[in-house]
CSV table of C-alpha atoms in Angstrom, one decimal:
chain,number,residue,atom,x,y,z
A,1,MET,CA,0.0,0.0,0.0
A,2,ALA,CA,1.5,3.4,-1.1
A,3,ALA,CA,2.1,5.8,1.8
A,4,ASP,CA,-0.1,8.5,0.2
A,5,SER,CA,-3.0,6.1,-0.2
A,6,LEU,CA,-2.6,4.9,3.4
A,7,ILE,CA,-2.6,8.5,4.7
A,8,GLU,CA,-5.8,9.3,2.9
A,9,ARG,CA,-7.5,6.2,4.2
A,10,ARG,CA,-6.3,7.2,7.7
A,11,TYR,CA,-7.7,10.7,7.3
A,12,ARG,CA,-11.1,9.3,6.3
A,13,VAL,CA,-11.4,7.0,9.3
A,14,LEU,CA,-9.3,8.7,12.0
A,15,GLY,CA,-9.6,12.3,11.0
A,16,ARG,CA,-6.9,14.8,9.8
A,17,ASN,CA,-6.1,15.9,13.3
A,18,SER,CA,-5.0,12.5,14.6
A,19,PRO,CA,-1.3,13.2,15.1
A,20,LEU,CA,1.5,11.8,13.1
A,21,PHE,CA,5.3,12.2,13.5
A,22,TYR,CA,7.4,13.9,10.9
A,23,ASP,CA,6.7,16.1,7.9
A,24,LYS,CA,6.6,12.9,5.8
A,25,PRO,CA,4.8,10.3,8.0
A,26,LEU,CA,6.6,7.1,8.6
A,27,HIS,CA,5.0,3.7,7.8
A,28,LEU,CA,6.5,1.1,10.1
A,29,VAL,CA,5.8,-2.6,9.6
A,30,ARG,CA,8.3,-4.4,11.9
A,31,GLY,CA,10.5,-3.9,15.0
A,32,GLU,CA,13.3,-5.8,16.6
A,33,GLY,CA,15.5,-4.6,19.6
A,34,VAL,CA,16.4,-1.0,19.0
A,35,TRP,CA,15.5,-1.1,15.3
A,36,VAL,CA,12.3,-0.5,13.3
A,37,TYR,CA,11.7,-1.1,9.6
A,38,ASP,CA,9.4,0.7,7.2
A,39,ALA,CA,7.3,-0.7,4.4
A,40,ALA,CA,10.1,-0.4,1.9
A,41,GLY,CA,12.5,-2.3,4.2
A,42,LYS,CA,14.5,0.6,5.4
A,43,ARG,CA,15.9,0.2,8.9
A,44,TYR,CA,15.8,3.0,11.5
A,45,LEU,CA,17.6,3.3,14.8
A,46,ASP,CA,14.9,4.0,17.4
A,47,ALA,CA,16.3,6.6,19.8
A,48,TYR,CA,13.0,7.8,20.9
A,49,ASN,CA,10.5,5.2,22.0
A,50,ASN,CA,10.3,4.1,25.7
A,51,VAL,CA,7.2,2.0,25.1
A,52,PRO,CA,9.3,-1.0,24.0
A,53,HIS,CA,11.4,-0.6,27.1
A,54,VAL,CA,13.4,-3.8,26.8
A,55,GLY,CA,13.4,-3.7,23.0
A,56,HIS,CA,10.9,-4.0,20.2
A,57,CYS,CA,9.2,-7.5,20.2
A,58,HIS,CA,11.5,-9.0,22.8
A,59,PRO,CA,11.2,-12.8,22.3
A,60,ARG,CA,10.8,-13.5,26.0
A,61,VAL,CA,8.0,-11.0,26.4
A,62,VAL,CA,6.3,-12.3,23.3
A,63,ALA,CA,6.6,-15.9,24.5
A,64,ALA,CA,5.2,-15.0,27.9
A,65,LEU,CA,2.2,-13.2,26.4
A,66,SER,CA,1.5,-16.0,23.9
A,67,ARG,CA,1.9,-18.8,26.6
A,68,GLN,CA,-0.5,-17.1,29.0
A,69,ALA,CA,-3.0,-16.1,26.3
A,70,ALA,CA,-3.1,-19.7,25.2
A,71,THR,CA,-3.8,-20.8,28.8
A,72,LEU,CA,-6.2,-18.4,30.5
A,73,ASN,CA,-7.2,-14.7,30.5
A,74,THR,CA,-9.9,-13.4,32.7
A,75,HIS,CA,-10.6,-10.3,34.7
A,76,THR,CA,-9.2,-9.8,38.2
A,77,ARG,CA,-12.2,-10.9,40.3
A,78,TYR,CA,-10.9,-14.4,40.2
A,79,LEU,CA,-7.8,-15.6,42.2
A,80,ASP,CA,-4.7,-15.9,40.0
A,81,GLU,CA,-1.2,-16.8,41.2
A,82,ASN,CA,0.5,-14.9,38.5
A,83,VAL,CA,-1.3,-11.6,39.2
A,84,VAL,CA,-0.5,-11.8,43.0
A,85,ALA,CA,3.2,-12.9,42.3
A,86,TYR,CA,3.6,-10.0,39.9
A,87,ALA,CA,2.2,-7.5,42.4
A,88,GLU,CA,4.6,-8.9,45.1
A,89,ARG,CA,7.6,-8.6,42.8
A,90,LEU,CA,6.7,-5.1,41.6
A,91,THR,CA,6.1,-3.6,45.0
A,92,ALA,CA,9.4,-5.2,46.2
A,93,LEU,CA,11.2,-2.7,43.9
A,94,PHE,CA,10.0,0.2,46.0
A,95,ASP,CA,10.6,1.7,49.4
A,96,PRO,CA,8.9,-0.6,52.0
A,97,ARG,CA,6.4,2.2,52.7
A,98,LEU,CA,5.0,1.7,49.2
A,99,SER,CA,3.8,-1.9,49.5
A,100,MET,CA,0.4,-2.1,47.8
A,101,ALA,CA,-0.5,-2.0,44.1
A,102,MET,CA,-3.6,-1.5,41.9
A,103,PHE,CA,-3.5,-2.3,38.2
A,104,CYS,CA,-5.0,-0.6,35.1
A,105,CYS,CA,-4.3,-0.4,31.4
A,106,THR,CA,-2.7,3.0,30.6
A,107,GLY,CA,-0.7,5.7,32.2
A,108,SER,CA,-3.7,8.0,31.8
A,109,GLU,CA,-5.8,5.5,33.9
A,110,ALA,CA,-3.1,5.3,36.5
A,111,ASN,CA,-2.9,9.0,36.9
A,112,GLU,CA,-6.7,9.3,37.0
A,113,LEU,CA,-6.8,6.7,39.8
A,114,ALA,CA,-4.0,8.5,41.6
A,115,LEU,CA,-5.9,11.7,41.5
A,116,ARG,CA,-8.9,10.0,42.9
A,117,ILE,CA,-6.9,8.5,45.7
A,118,ALA,CA,-5.2,11.8,46.6
A,119,ARG,CA,-8.4,13.7,46.6
A,120,ASP,CA,-10.4,11.2,48.5
A,121,CYS,CA,-7.7,10.6,51.2
A,122,SER,CA,-6.6,14.3,51.6
A,123,GLY,CA,-10.1,15.7,51.6
A,124,GLY,CA,-9.0,18.4,49.2
A,125,MET,CA,-9.5,18.9,45.5
A,126,GLY,CA,-6.6,21.1,44.4
A,127,ILE,CA,-3.8,19.5,42.3
A,128,LEU,CA,-0.5,21.1,41.3
A,129,SER,CA,1.5,20.2,38.2
A,130,THR,CA,4.1,22.1,36.2
A,131,ALA,CA,3.2,24.6,33.5
A,132,TRP,CA,4.3,22.3,30.7
A,133,ALA,CA,3.3,18.9,31.9
A,134,TYR,CA,1.7,15.9,30.2
A,135,HIS,CA,0.1,13.1,32.4
A,136,GLY,CA,-2.5,11.6,30.1
A,137,ASN,CA,-5.8,12.2,28.4
A,138,THR,CA,-8.8,11.4,30.6
A,139,ALA,CA,-11.1,14.2,31.5
A,140,ALA,CA,-9.5,14.8,34.9
A,141,VAL,CA,-5.9,14.1,33.9
A,142,ILE,CA,-6.0,16.4,30.9
A,143,GLN,CA,-6.8,19.3,33.2
A,144,VAL,CA,-3.4,18.8,34.9
A,145,SER,CA,-1.7,18.3,31.6
A,146,SER,CA,-0.9,21.9,30.9
A,147,LEU,CA,1.0,21.0,27.7
A,148,PHE,CA,-2.2,20.6,25.9
A,149,THR,CA,-4.8,22.4,28.1
A,150,PRO,CA,-4.9,26.2,28.3
A,151,PRO,CA,-5.6,27.8,31.7
A,152,GLU,CA,-9.2,28.6,30.9
A,153,GLN,CA,-9.9,24.9,30.5
A,154,ARG,CA,-8.2,23.6,33.6
A,155,GLY,CA,-11.0,24.6,36.1
A,156,PRO,CA,-10.6,25.9,39.6
A,157,TYR,CA,-8.9,22.8,41.1
A,158,VAL,CA,-5.7,22.9,39.1
A,159,ARG,CA,-2.7,25.2,39.6
A,160,THR,CA,0.7,25.1,37.9
A,161,VAL,CA,4.2,25.9,38.9
A,162,PRO,CA,6.7,27.5,36.4
A,163,VAL,CA,8.9,25.1,34.5
A,164,MET,CA,12.3,25.0,36.1
A,165,ASP,CA,15.1,26.1,33.7
A,166,PRO,CA,18.5,26.0,35.5
A,167,TYR,CA,20.2,26.4,32.1
A,168,ARG,CA,18.8,30.0,31.9
A,169,GLU,CA,18.0,30.7,35.5
A,170,GLN,CA,21.0,29.8,37.5
A,171,GLY,CA,22.1,33.5,37.6
A,172,GLY,CA,25.0,33.0,40.0
A,173,ARG,CA,22.9,31.3,42.6
A,174,SER,CA,24.1,28.1,44.3
A,175,GLU,CA,22.2,24.9,43.7
A,176,ASP,CA,20.7,25.1,47.1
A,177,GLU,CA,19.5,28.6,46.5
A,178,LEU,CA,18.0,27.5,43.2
A,179,ALA,CA,16.3,24.5,44.8
A,180,THR,CA,14.9,26.8,47.5
A,181,ALA,CA,13.6,29.2,44.9
A,182,TYR,CA,11.9,26.5,42.9
A,183,ALA,CA,10.4,25.0,46.0
A,184,ALA,CA,9.0,28.5,46.9
A,185,ASP,CA,7.1,28.3,43.6
A,186,VAL,CA,5.3,25.2,44.9
A,187,LYS,CA,4.6,27.0,48.2
A,188,ARG,CA,3.1,30.0,46.4
A,189,ALA,CA,0.8,27.7,44.3
A,190,ILE,CA,-0.4,25.9,47.4
A,191,ASP,CA,-1.1,29.2,49.1
A,192,ALA,CA,-3.1,30.3,46.0
A,193,PHE,CA,-5.5,27.3,46.6
A,194,ALA,CA,-5.9,28.4,50.2
A,195,ALA,CA,-6.6,32.0,49.2
A,196,SER,CA,-9.4,30.7,46.9
A,197,GLY,CA,-10.9,28.5,49.6
A,198,ILE,CA,-9.9,25.3,47.8
A,199,GLY,CA,-8.5,22.4,49.9
A,200,PHE,CA,-5.1,21.1,48.7
A,201,ALA,CA,-4.9,17.4,47.5
A,202,GLY,CA,-1.5,17.0,46.1
A,203,LEU,CA,1.4,17.5,43.7
A,204,LEU,CA,1.7,15.5,40.5
A,205,PHE,CA,5.2,15.6,38.8
A,206,CYS,CA,6.9,13.5,36.1
A,207,THR,CA,10.1,12.6,38.0
A,208,ALA,CA,12.1,13.2,34.8
A,209,PHE,CA,10.3,16.4,34.0
A,210,SER,CA,10.3,15.0,30.5
A,211,SER,CA,7.8,17.3,28.6
A,212,GLU,CA,9.3,20.2,30.4
A,213,GLY,CA,12.7,19.6,28.7
A,214,LEU,CA,14.5,17.2,31.1
A,215,PRO,CA,16.0,20.0,33.2
A,216,THR,CA,18.9,19.2,35.6
A,217,VAL,CA,17.0,19.3,38.9
A,218,PRO,CA,18.9,21.1,41.7
A,219,PRO,CA,19.7,18.6,44.5
A,220,GLY,CA,17.3,18.9,47.4
A,221,PHE,CA,14.6,20.5,45.4
A,222,MET,CA,12.1,17.7,45.8
A,223,ALA,CA,12.6,17.4,49.5
A,224,LYS,CA,12.1,21.1,50.0
A,225,ALA,CA,9.0,21.0,47.8
A,226,LEU,CA,7.5,18.0,49.6
A,227,ALA,CA,8.0,19.7,52.9
A,228,HIS,CA,5.5,22.4,51.7
A,229,VAL,CA,3.2,19.8,50.2
A,230,HIS,CA,3.0,17.6,53.3
A,231,ALA,CA,2.7,20.7,55.6
A,232,ALA,CA,-0.4,21.6,53.7
A,233,GLY,CA,-1.9,18.2,54.0
A,234,GLY,CA,-1.2,17.2,50.4
A,235,LEU,CA,0.2,14.0,48.8
A,236,PHE,CA,3.0,13.6,46.3
A,237,ILE,CA,2.1,11.6,43.2
A,238,ALA,CA,5.3,10.5,41.3
A,239,ASP,CA,4.6,9.9,37.6
A,240,GLU,CA,7.1,7.2,36.6
A,241,VAL,CA,5.8,6.5,33.1
A,242,GLN,CA,8.9,8.0,31.5
A,243,ALA,CA,11.5,7.8,34.2
A,244,GLY,CA,10.7,4.5,35.7
A,245,PHE,CA,12.0,0.9,35.4
A,246,GLY,CA,15.6,1.9,35.4
A,247,ARG,CA,15.7,4.4,32.7
A,248,MET,CA,17.6,6.9,34.8
A,249,GLY,CA,20.5,4.4,35.2
A,250,THR,CA,21.4,4.9,38.8
A,251,HIS,CA,18.0,4.0,40.2
A,252,MET,CA,15.0,1.9,39.3
A,253,TRP,CA,12.7,5.0,39.8
A,254,GLY,CA,13.1,8.7,39.1
A,255,HIS,CA,11.9,9.7,42.5
A,256,GLN,CA,14.8,7.7,44.0
A,257,LYS,CA,17.2,9.8,42.0
A,258,LEU,CA,15.4,12.9,43.3
A,259,GLY,CA,16.0,11.7,46.8
A,260,VAL,CA,12.4,11.3,48.1
A,261,VAL,CA,9.7,8.8,48.8
A,262,PRO,CA,6.3,9.6,47.2
A,263,ASP,CA,3.0,8.8,48.7
A,264,ILE,CA,1.7,7.4,45.3
A,265,VAL,CA,3.5,6.2,42.2
A,266,THR,CA,2.0,5.8,38.8
A,267,MET,CA,3.4,3.7,35.9
A,268,GLY,CA,2.5,3.0,32.3
A,269,LYS,CA,4.0,2.3,28.9
A,270,PRO,CA,7.3,0.6,29.7
A,271,MET,CA,5.6,-1.6,32.3
A,272,GLY,CA,4.3,-4.0,29.6
A,273,ASN,CA,6.8,-3.2,26.8
A,274,GLY,CA,3.9,-2.0,24.7
A,275,HIS,CA,1.3,-4.3,26.1
A,276,PRO,CA,-1.5,-2.2,27.8
A,277,LEU,CA,-0.3,-2.6,31.4
A,278,ALA,CA,-0.2,0.2,33.9
A,279,GLY,CA,-0.4,0.6,37.7
A,280,VAL,CA,-0.4,2.5,40.9
A,281,VAL,CA,1.8,1.7,43.9
A,282,ALA,CA,1.1,3.5,47.1
A,283,ARG,CA,1.2,3.5,50.8
A,284,PRO,CA,-1.2,0.7,51.9
A,285,GLU,CA,-3.1,3.0,54.3
A,286,LEU,CA,-4.0,5.2,51.3
A,287,ILE,CA,-5.2,2.4,49.1
A,288,ASN,CA,-7.1,0.8,51.9
A,289,ARG,CA,-8.8,4.0,52.9
A,290,PHE,CA,-9.8,4.7,49.3
A,291,THR,CA,-11.1,1.3,48.5
A,292,GLU,CA,-13.1,1.2,51.8
A,293,ARG,CA,-15.2,4.0,50.4
A,294,ASN,CA,-14.8,3.4,46.6
A,295,MET,CA,-15.1,0.1,44.8
A,296,TYR,CA,-12.4,0.2,42.1
A,297,PHE,CA,-12.5,-2.5,39.4
A,298,ASN,CA,-10.8,-2.5,36.0
A,299,THR,CA,-11.9,-5.4,33.7
A,300,PHE,CA,-8.6,-5.7,31.9
A,301,GLY,CA,-6.2,-4.0,34.3
A,302,GLY,CA,-3.7,-6.5,35.7
A,303,ASN,CA,-5.3,-9.6,34.0
A,304,PRO,CA,-3.3,-12.8,33.9
A,305,VAL,CA,-1.8,-12.1,30.5
A,306,SER,CA,-0.8,-8.6,31.5
A,307,ALA,CA,0.8,-10.0,34.7
A,308,ALA,CA,2.8,-12.6,32.6
A,309,VAL,CA,4.0,-9.8,30.3
A,310,GLY,CA,4.9,-7.5,33.3
A,311,MET,CA,6.8,-10.4,34.9
A,312,ALA,CA,8.7,-11.1,31.7
A,313,VAL,CA,9.7,-7.4,31.4
A,314,LEU,CA,11.2,-7.6,34.9
A,315,ASP,CA,13.0,-10.8,34.1
A,316,VAL,CA,14.6,-9.2,31.0
A,317,LEU,CA,15.6,-6.1,32.9
A,318,GLU,CA,17.3,-8.2,35.6
A,319,ASP,CA,18.8,-11.0,33.4
A,320,GLU,CA,20.2,-8.7,30.7
A,321,ARG,CA,21.3,-6.1,33.3
A,322,LEU,CA,19.6,-3.4,31.4
A,323,VAL,CA,19.6,-0.9,34.3
A,324,GLU,CA,23.4,-1.2,34.5
A,325,ASN,CA,23.5,-0.9,30.7
A,326,ALA,CA,21.5,2.3,31.0
A,327,LEU,CA,24.1,3.7,33.4
A,328,ILE,CA,27.2,2.6,31.5
A,329,VAL,CA,26.0,3.3,27.9
A,330,GLY,CA,24.2,6.4,29.1
A,331,GLU,CA,27.3,8.0,30.5
A,332,TYR,CA,29.1,7.1,27.2
A,333,THR,CA,26.3,8.6,25.1
A,334,LEU,CA,26.1,11.7,27.2
A,335,ALA,CA,29.8,12.3,26.9
A,336,LYS,CA,29.6,12.0,23.1
A,337,LEU,CA,26.6,14.3,22.9
A,338,SER,CA,28.4,16.8,25.1
A,339,ARG,CA,31.3,17.0,22.7
A,340,LEU,CA,28.9,18.3,20.0
A,341,LYS,CA,28.9,21.6,21.9
A,342,GLU,CA,32.5,22.1,21.0
A,343,GLN,CA,31.8,21.7,17.3
A,344,HIS,CA,28.3,23.3,16.9
A,345,SER,CA,27.3,26.7,18.2
A,346,LEU,CA,23.7,25.7,17.8
A,347,VAL,CA,24.1,23.3,20.7
A,348,GLY,CA,23.5,25.3,23.9
A,349,ASP,CA,23.1,22.6,26.5
A,350,VAL,CA,23.3,18.8,26.8
A,351,ARG,CA,21.9,17.0,29.8
A,352,GLY,CA,20.4,13.8,30.9
A,353,ALA,CA,20.9,10.6,32.9
A,354,GLY,CA,20.8,6.9,32.1
A,355,MET,CA,19.0,6.3,28.9
A,356,PHE,CA,17.4,9.7,28.6
A,357,PHE,CA,19.0,12.8,27.0
A,358,ALA,CA,18.1,16.3,26.0
A,359,VAL,CA,20.0,18.4,23.6
A,360,GLU,CA,18.9,22.1,23.7
A,361,LEU,CA,19.4,24.1,20.5
A,362,VAL,CA,19.8,27.8,20.6
A,363,ARG,CA,20.4,30.5,18.0
A,364,ASP,CA,22.8,32.4,20.2
A,365,ARG,CA,24.6,31.0,23.3
A,366,LEU,CA,24.7,34.4,25.0
A,367,SER,CA,21.0,35.2,24.8
A,368,LYS,CA,20.1,31.5,24.7
A,369,ALA,CA,17.3,32.3,22.2
A,370,PRO,CA,15.5,29.0,21.3
A,371,ALA,CA,16.3,27.5,17.9
A,372,THR,CA,12.8,26.2,17.4
A,373,ALA,CA,12.6,26.0,13.6
A,374,GLU,CA,16.1,24.5,13.4
A,375,THR,CA,15.1,21.8,15.9
A,376,LYS,CA,12.1,20.8,13.8
A,377,ARG,CA,14.3,20.6,10.7
A,378,LEU,CA,16.9,18.5,12.4
A,379,VAL,CA,14.4,16.0,13.7
A,380,ASN,CA,13.1,15.5,10.2
A,381,TRP,CA,16.6,15.3,8.8
A,382,MET,CA,17.5,12.6,11.3
A,383,TYR,CA,14.4,10.6,10.3
A,384,GLU,CA,15.3,10.9,6.7
A,385,HIS,CA,18.8,9.6,7.5
A,386,GLY,CA,17.7,6.6,9.6
A,387,VAL,CA,17.5,7.8,13.2
A,388,LEU,CA,14.3,8.5,15.1
A,389,LEU,CA,14.0,11.1,17.9
A,390,SER,CA,11.7,13.9,18.8
A,391,ARG,CA,11.5,17.4,20.4
A,392,ILE,CA,10.3,18.7,23.7
A,393,GLY,CA,10.3,21.8,25.9
A,394,VAL,CA,8.4,25.0,26.3
A,395,HIS,CA,10.0,26.4,23.1
A,396,ASP,CA,10.0,23.0,21.2
A,397,ASN,CA,13.8,23.5,20.8
A,398,ILE,CA,15.1,20.5,22.7
A,399,LEU,CA,15.9,17.1,21.1
A,400,LYS,CA,14.3,14.3,23.1
A,401,ILE,CA,16.5,11.2,23.0
A,402,ARG,CA,15.0,8.2,24.9
A,403,PRO,CA,16.0,4.9,23.3
A,404,PRO,CA,15.0,1.4,24.3
A,405,MET,CA,17.1,0.1,27.2
A,406,PRO,CA,19.3,-2.4,25.1
A,407,PHE,CA,20.9,0.6,23.4
A,408,SER,CA,24.6,-0.1,23.0
A,409,ARG,CA,27.8,2.0,22.5
A,410,GLN,CA,27.6,1.1,18.8
A,411,HIS,CA,24.1,2.5,18.6
A,412,ALA,CA,25.3,5.6,20.5
A,413,ASP,CA,28.1,6.1,17.9
A,414,LEU,CA,25.6,5.9,15.1
A,415,LEU,CA,23.2,8.3,16.8
A,416,VAL,CA,25.8,10.9,17.6
A,417,ASP,CA,27.7,10.6,14.3
A,418,THR,CA,24.4,11.1,12.4
A,419,LEU,CA,23.4,14.0,14.7
A,420,ASP,CA,26.8,15.6,14.0
A,421,GLU,CA,26.1,15.4,10.2
A,422,GLY,CA,22.6,16.7,10.7
A,423,LEU,CA,23.8,19.8,12.7
A,424,LYS,CA,26.3,20.5,9.9
A,425,SER,CA,23.4,20.5,7.4
A,426,LEU,CA,21.5,23.3,9.1
């Protein structure tokens, strides 16, 4: 099927506003490891997708899914050994205070459920997120996803804090001073709820601050911010959809890297390597209090097939030492990306951790004016030359590089060498 014909068919049944990557949409037909292939057989290095966390179509995950699907799949109101064993293994990866799980199908559902728990258990309604956040697309979650929802559509129960930008805002301040200033933004937003007579429920942050541009978070910021949150009777919801399952290299979870223990954790995409599996892990007293007053049931969430897939993902992470790989190869990749600053004035800042990187492009290093148009051209140039990545940030001028966890040094070499050529082309 010709791409143009497929696009027209898509428009007819999905609409012209259903989003597609790249100026010339990509028609993928197969994936394996860190590679994807288009309909013409061209191979692309996937340096963007965190959904296939342990690699596209990992044979052990596929086998686990197929085996359990051929045995039994039901909803979760029956006893099932695999579901319980998976919940036990998953919660064992967290601080002992986070020992109970609830399962659903998507990150959006997980964040929706977390908001319900926070509001029910705190007695408040007010939720804080950042001013450039994305947490999902349900009716409640989209209100706190300021990336796509303008202020007039957020309603009275949502406030945002400014996006931290140490690259531009350090201003001679120490990291502790910067952390204190950013935490004060959280305090001001909480106080704004109180001034409006709205009870405070909690703070929802992506622990990588991914959509915000992957800023380098000043040490101590989250602890300072959470002191304000807890003093006001609120709860901290850590969105680990993008930072979790070892992506940050040094820790299994992004909140661990930030040095705090959340009250509630949400997970999605990588949890099932593309299979629709998501979940909430929280303090047991919160889940017990919520479920005593609210019957929560999700027909497909955490079913036996999903549990088998989730268990296989954890097996692969452990057996292939992919968290260690994220640290070692991540440091190698970050060093190579950082050297691009010496060769290209367009590269203003390079940052990241583990298998997650941001390359910020600026038109002028002194003014740090965002190179938004150049970033879009570069993303499309990279795609045309066989490497997939994307862009993020308030000004859409930051390359988002987030490959599957089996990414190797050879893949990093290909990524950075191609990026070097792309920057020369601008």
